[in-house]
Amino acid sequence: MPILVLSVICLIMSGALALTNHFTWPVVEEAAAERAEAARAEMIPEADGFILLETDGLPKTVTEVYNTANGTGVIFMVTATGGYGGEFSLIIGFGPDGTIIGSNVLADKETKGFGDRVFAAVNEAEAKGERFDGVAGATVTSKAYRRAIEDALEAYETVKGALS
C-alpha cells in the first residue's frame, strides 16, 4: 500500500510540474530573447538593428551570427566548451574592419568570482588591443575562452564576404 500511495503522489507531482512548465516556458524563452537582444545592443550600441545570418561552414561552437542593419559590425554567439564549470555562453562583437570590439559572458557555471576574473582579464587584454593573449592559458577556463575567441575569428573569416 505505501508503494502505491508514493507512486500516486509522484504521478500527481510530475503532472503538476509538467503543467507549470507548459505555461512558464514561453515566458522564459521571451525573457531570454530580450536579454540576448539587449546584449547585442550593448556590444554594438551604434547598430540600427540586427539581422540573423544563416551561414554554413561555421565552427560548431558558433550558435548564431548577427550582422548589424547599418554595417557597423557583426555579433557571434558562441558556446564555449571545456571550462571548469562546463559550458559557458559568450557574445563576441567584431567591428566592420574585422577587429574584435568586445566579448562578454552571458551565462556560466564557473566558480563564483574565479570565472569573472578570467573573463575580465581577457576583456582587459582586448581593450588594450592585445587580441586575448593576456590570458596565459594556465586554467581550463581561460583555454576554453581562448578557443571560443578563436572560433569566432574563424567564423568571421567564413562570413565576412556575406556582410554588407
PDB file of N, CA, C and O in Angstrom, residues 7-8 18 27 32-33 56 74-75 92-93 100 128 130 140 144 146 154 158:
ATOM      1  N   SER A   7       3.631   6.174  -5.354  1.00  0.00           N
ATOM      2  CA  SER A   7       3.550   6.229  -6.816  1.00  0.00           C
ATOM      3  C   SER A   7       2.512   7.233  -7.278  1.00  0.00           C
ATOM      4  O   SER A   7       2.736   8.001  -8.221  1.00  0.00           O
ATOM      5  N   VAL A   8       1.344   7.249  -6.625  1.00  0.00           N
ATOM      6  CA  VAL A   8       0.285   8.206  -6.983  1.00  0.00           C
ATOM      7  C   VAL A   8       0.755   9.634  -6.705  1.00  0.00           C
ATOM      8  O   VAL A   8       0.555  10.542  -7.526  1.00  0.00           O
ATOM      9  N   ALA A  18       4.870  19.313 -15.034  1.00  0.00           N
ATOM     10  CA  ALA A  18       4.723  19.412 -16.490  1.00  0.00           C
ATOM     11  C   ALA A  18       3.764  20.530 -16.871  1.00  0.00           C
ATOM     12  O   ALA A  18       4.019  21.288 -17.812  1.00  0.00           O
ATOM     13  N   VAL A  27       7.269  32.276 -21.417  1.00  0.00           N
ATOM     14  CA  VAL A  27       7.719  33.469 -20.705  1.00  0.00           C
ATOM     15  C   VAL A  27       9.240  33.432 -20.533  1.00  0.00           C
ATOM     16  O   VAL A  27       9.929  34.437 -20.741  1.00  0.00           O
ATOM     17  N   ALA A  32      14.629  35.329 -22.285  1.00  0.00           N
ATOM     18  CA  ALA A  32      15.966  35.010 -22.801  1.00  0.00           C
ATOM     19  C   ALA A  32      16.228  35.754 -24.109  1.00  0.00           C
ATOM     20  O   ALA A  32      17.329  36.271 -24.327  1.00  0.00           O
ATOM     21  N   ALA A  33      15.225  35.826 -24.971  1.00  0.00           N
ATOM     22  CA  ALA A  33      15.375  36.554 -26.240  1.00  0.00           C
ATOM     23  C   ALA A  33      15.602  38.045 -25.993  1.00  0.00           C
ATOM     24  O   ALA A  33      16.426  38.677 -26.662  1.00  0.00           O
ATOM     25  N   ASP A  56      26.583  28.398 -43.525  1.00  0.00           N
ATOM     26  CA  ASP A  56      27.136  27.059 -43.355  1.00  0.00           C
ATOM     27  C   ASP A  56      28.645  27.151 -43.156  1.00  0.00           C
ATOM     28  O   ASP A  56      29.272  28.151 -43.496  1.00  0.00           O
ATOM     29  N   VAL A  74      29.463  42.914 -36.567  1.00  0.00           N
ATOM     30  CA  VAL A  74      28.861  41.582 -36.592  1.00  0.00           C
ATOM     31  C   VAL A  74      29.025  40.964 -35.209  1.00  0.00           C
ATOM     32  O   VAL A  74      30.007  41.222 -34.512  1.00  0.00           O
ATOM     33  N   ILE A  75      28.028  40.183 -34.810  1.00  0.00           N
ATOM     34  CA  ILE A  75      27.994  39.557 -33.485  1.00  0.00           C
ATOM     35  C   ILE A  75      27.980  38.044 -33.656  1.00  0.00           C
ATOM     36  O   ILE A  75      27.242  37.517 -34.486  1.00  0.00           O
ATOM     37  N   ILE A  92      30.425  37.760 -28.814  1.00  0.00           N
ATOM     38  CA  ILE A  92      31.680  38.346 -29.283  1.00  0.00           C
ATOM     39  C   ILE A  92      31.349  39.272 -30.439  1.00  0.00           C
ATOM     40  O   ILE A  92      30.703  38.868 -31.410  1.00  0.00           O
ATOM     41  N   GLY A  93      31.784  40.524 -30.313  1.00  0.00           N
ATOM     42  CA  GLY A  93      31.495  41.519 -31.332  1.00  0.00           C
ATOM     43  C   GLY A  93      32.719  41.879 -32.154  1.00  0.00           C
ATOM     44  O   GLY A  93      33.827  41.980 -31.622  1.00  0.00           O
ATOM     45  N   ILE A 100      38.169  42.578 -33.145  1.00  0.00           N
ATOM     46  CA  ILE A 100      37.283  42.270 -32.024  1.00  0.00           C
ATOM     47  C   ILE A 100      37.060  43.554 -31.233  1.00  0.00           C
ATOM     48  O   ILE A 100      38.012  44.204 -30.818  1.00  0.00           O
ATOM     49  N   LYS A 128      43.043  46.591 -24.556  1.00  0.00           N
ATOM     50  CA  LYS A 128      44.380  47.121 -24.827  1.00  0.00           C
ATOM     51  C   LYS A 128      44.840  46.781 -26.237  1.00  0.00           C
ATOM     52  O   LYS A 128      45.943  47.137 -26.629  1.00  0.00           O
ATOM     53  N   GLU A 130      45.301  43.653 -27.325  1.00  0.00           N
ATOM     54  CA  GLU A 130      46.233  42.538 -27.234  1.00  0.00           C
ATOM     55  C   GLU A 130      45.643  41.215 -27.693  1.00  0.00           C
ATOM     56  O   GLU A 130      46.136  40.163 -27.334  1.00  0.00           O
ATOM     57  N   VAL A 140      41.771  25.708 -17.319  1.00  0.00           N
ATOM     58  CA  VAL A 140      40.907  25.186 -18.371  1.00  0.00           C
ATOM     59  C   VAL A 140      39.899  26.232 -18.820  1.00  0.00           C
ATOM     60  O   VAL A 140      39.525  26.272 -19.995  1.00  0.00           O
ATOM     61  N   ALA A 144      39.392  27.494 -22.612  1.00  0.00           N
ATOM     62  CA  ALA A 144      38.087  27.403 -23.278  1.00  0.00           C
ATOM     63  C   ALA A 144      37.669  28.760 -23.832  1.00  0.00           C
ATOM     64  O   ALA A 144      37.138  28.854 -24.944  1.00  0.00           O
ATOM     65  N   ARG A 146      39.681  31.152 -24.731  1.00  0.00           N
ATOM     66  CA  ARG A 146      40.570  31.414 -25.861  1.00  0.00           C
ATOM     67  C   ARG A 146      40.094  30.667 -27.106  1.00  0.00           C
ATOM     68  O   ARG A 146      40.055  31.232 -28.204  1.00  0.00           O
ATOM     69  N   GLU A 154      37.540  32.453 -36.672  1.00  0.00           N
ATOM     70  CA  GLU A 154      37.360  31.565 -37.820  1.00  0.00           C
ATOM     71  C   GLU A 154      35.996  31.805 -38.475  1.00  0.00           C
ATOM     72  O   GLU A 154      35.881  31.863 -39.703  1.00  0.00           O
ATOM     73  N   THR A 158      34.767  33.182 -42.319  1.00  0.00           N
ATOM     74  CA  THR A 158      33.784  32.481 -43.142  1.00  0.00           C
ATOM     75  C   THR A 158      32.670  33.398 -43.638  1.00  0.00           C
ATOM     76  O   THR A 158      32.248  33.306 -44.786  1.00  0.00           O
TER      77      THR A 158
END
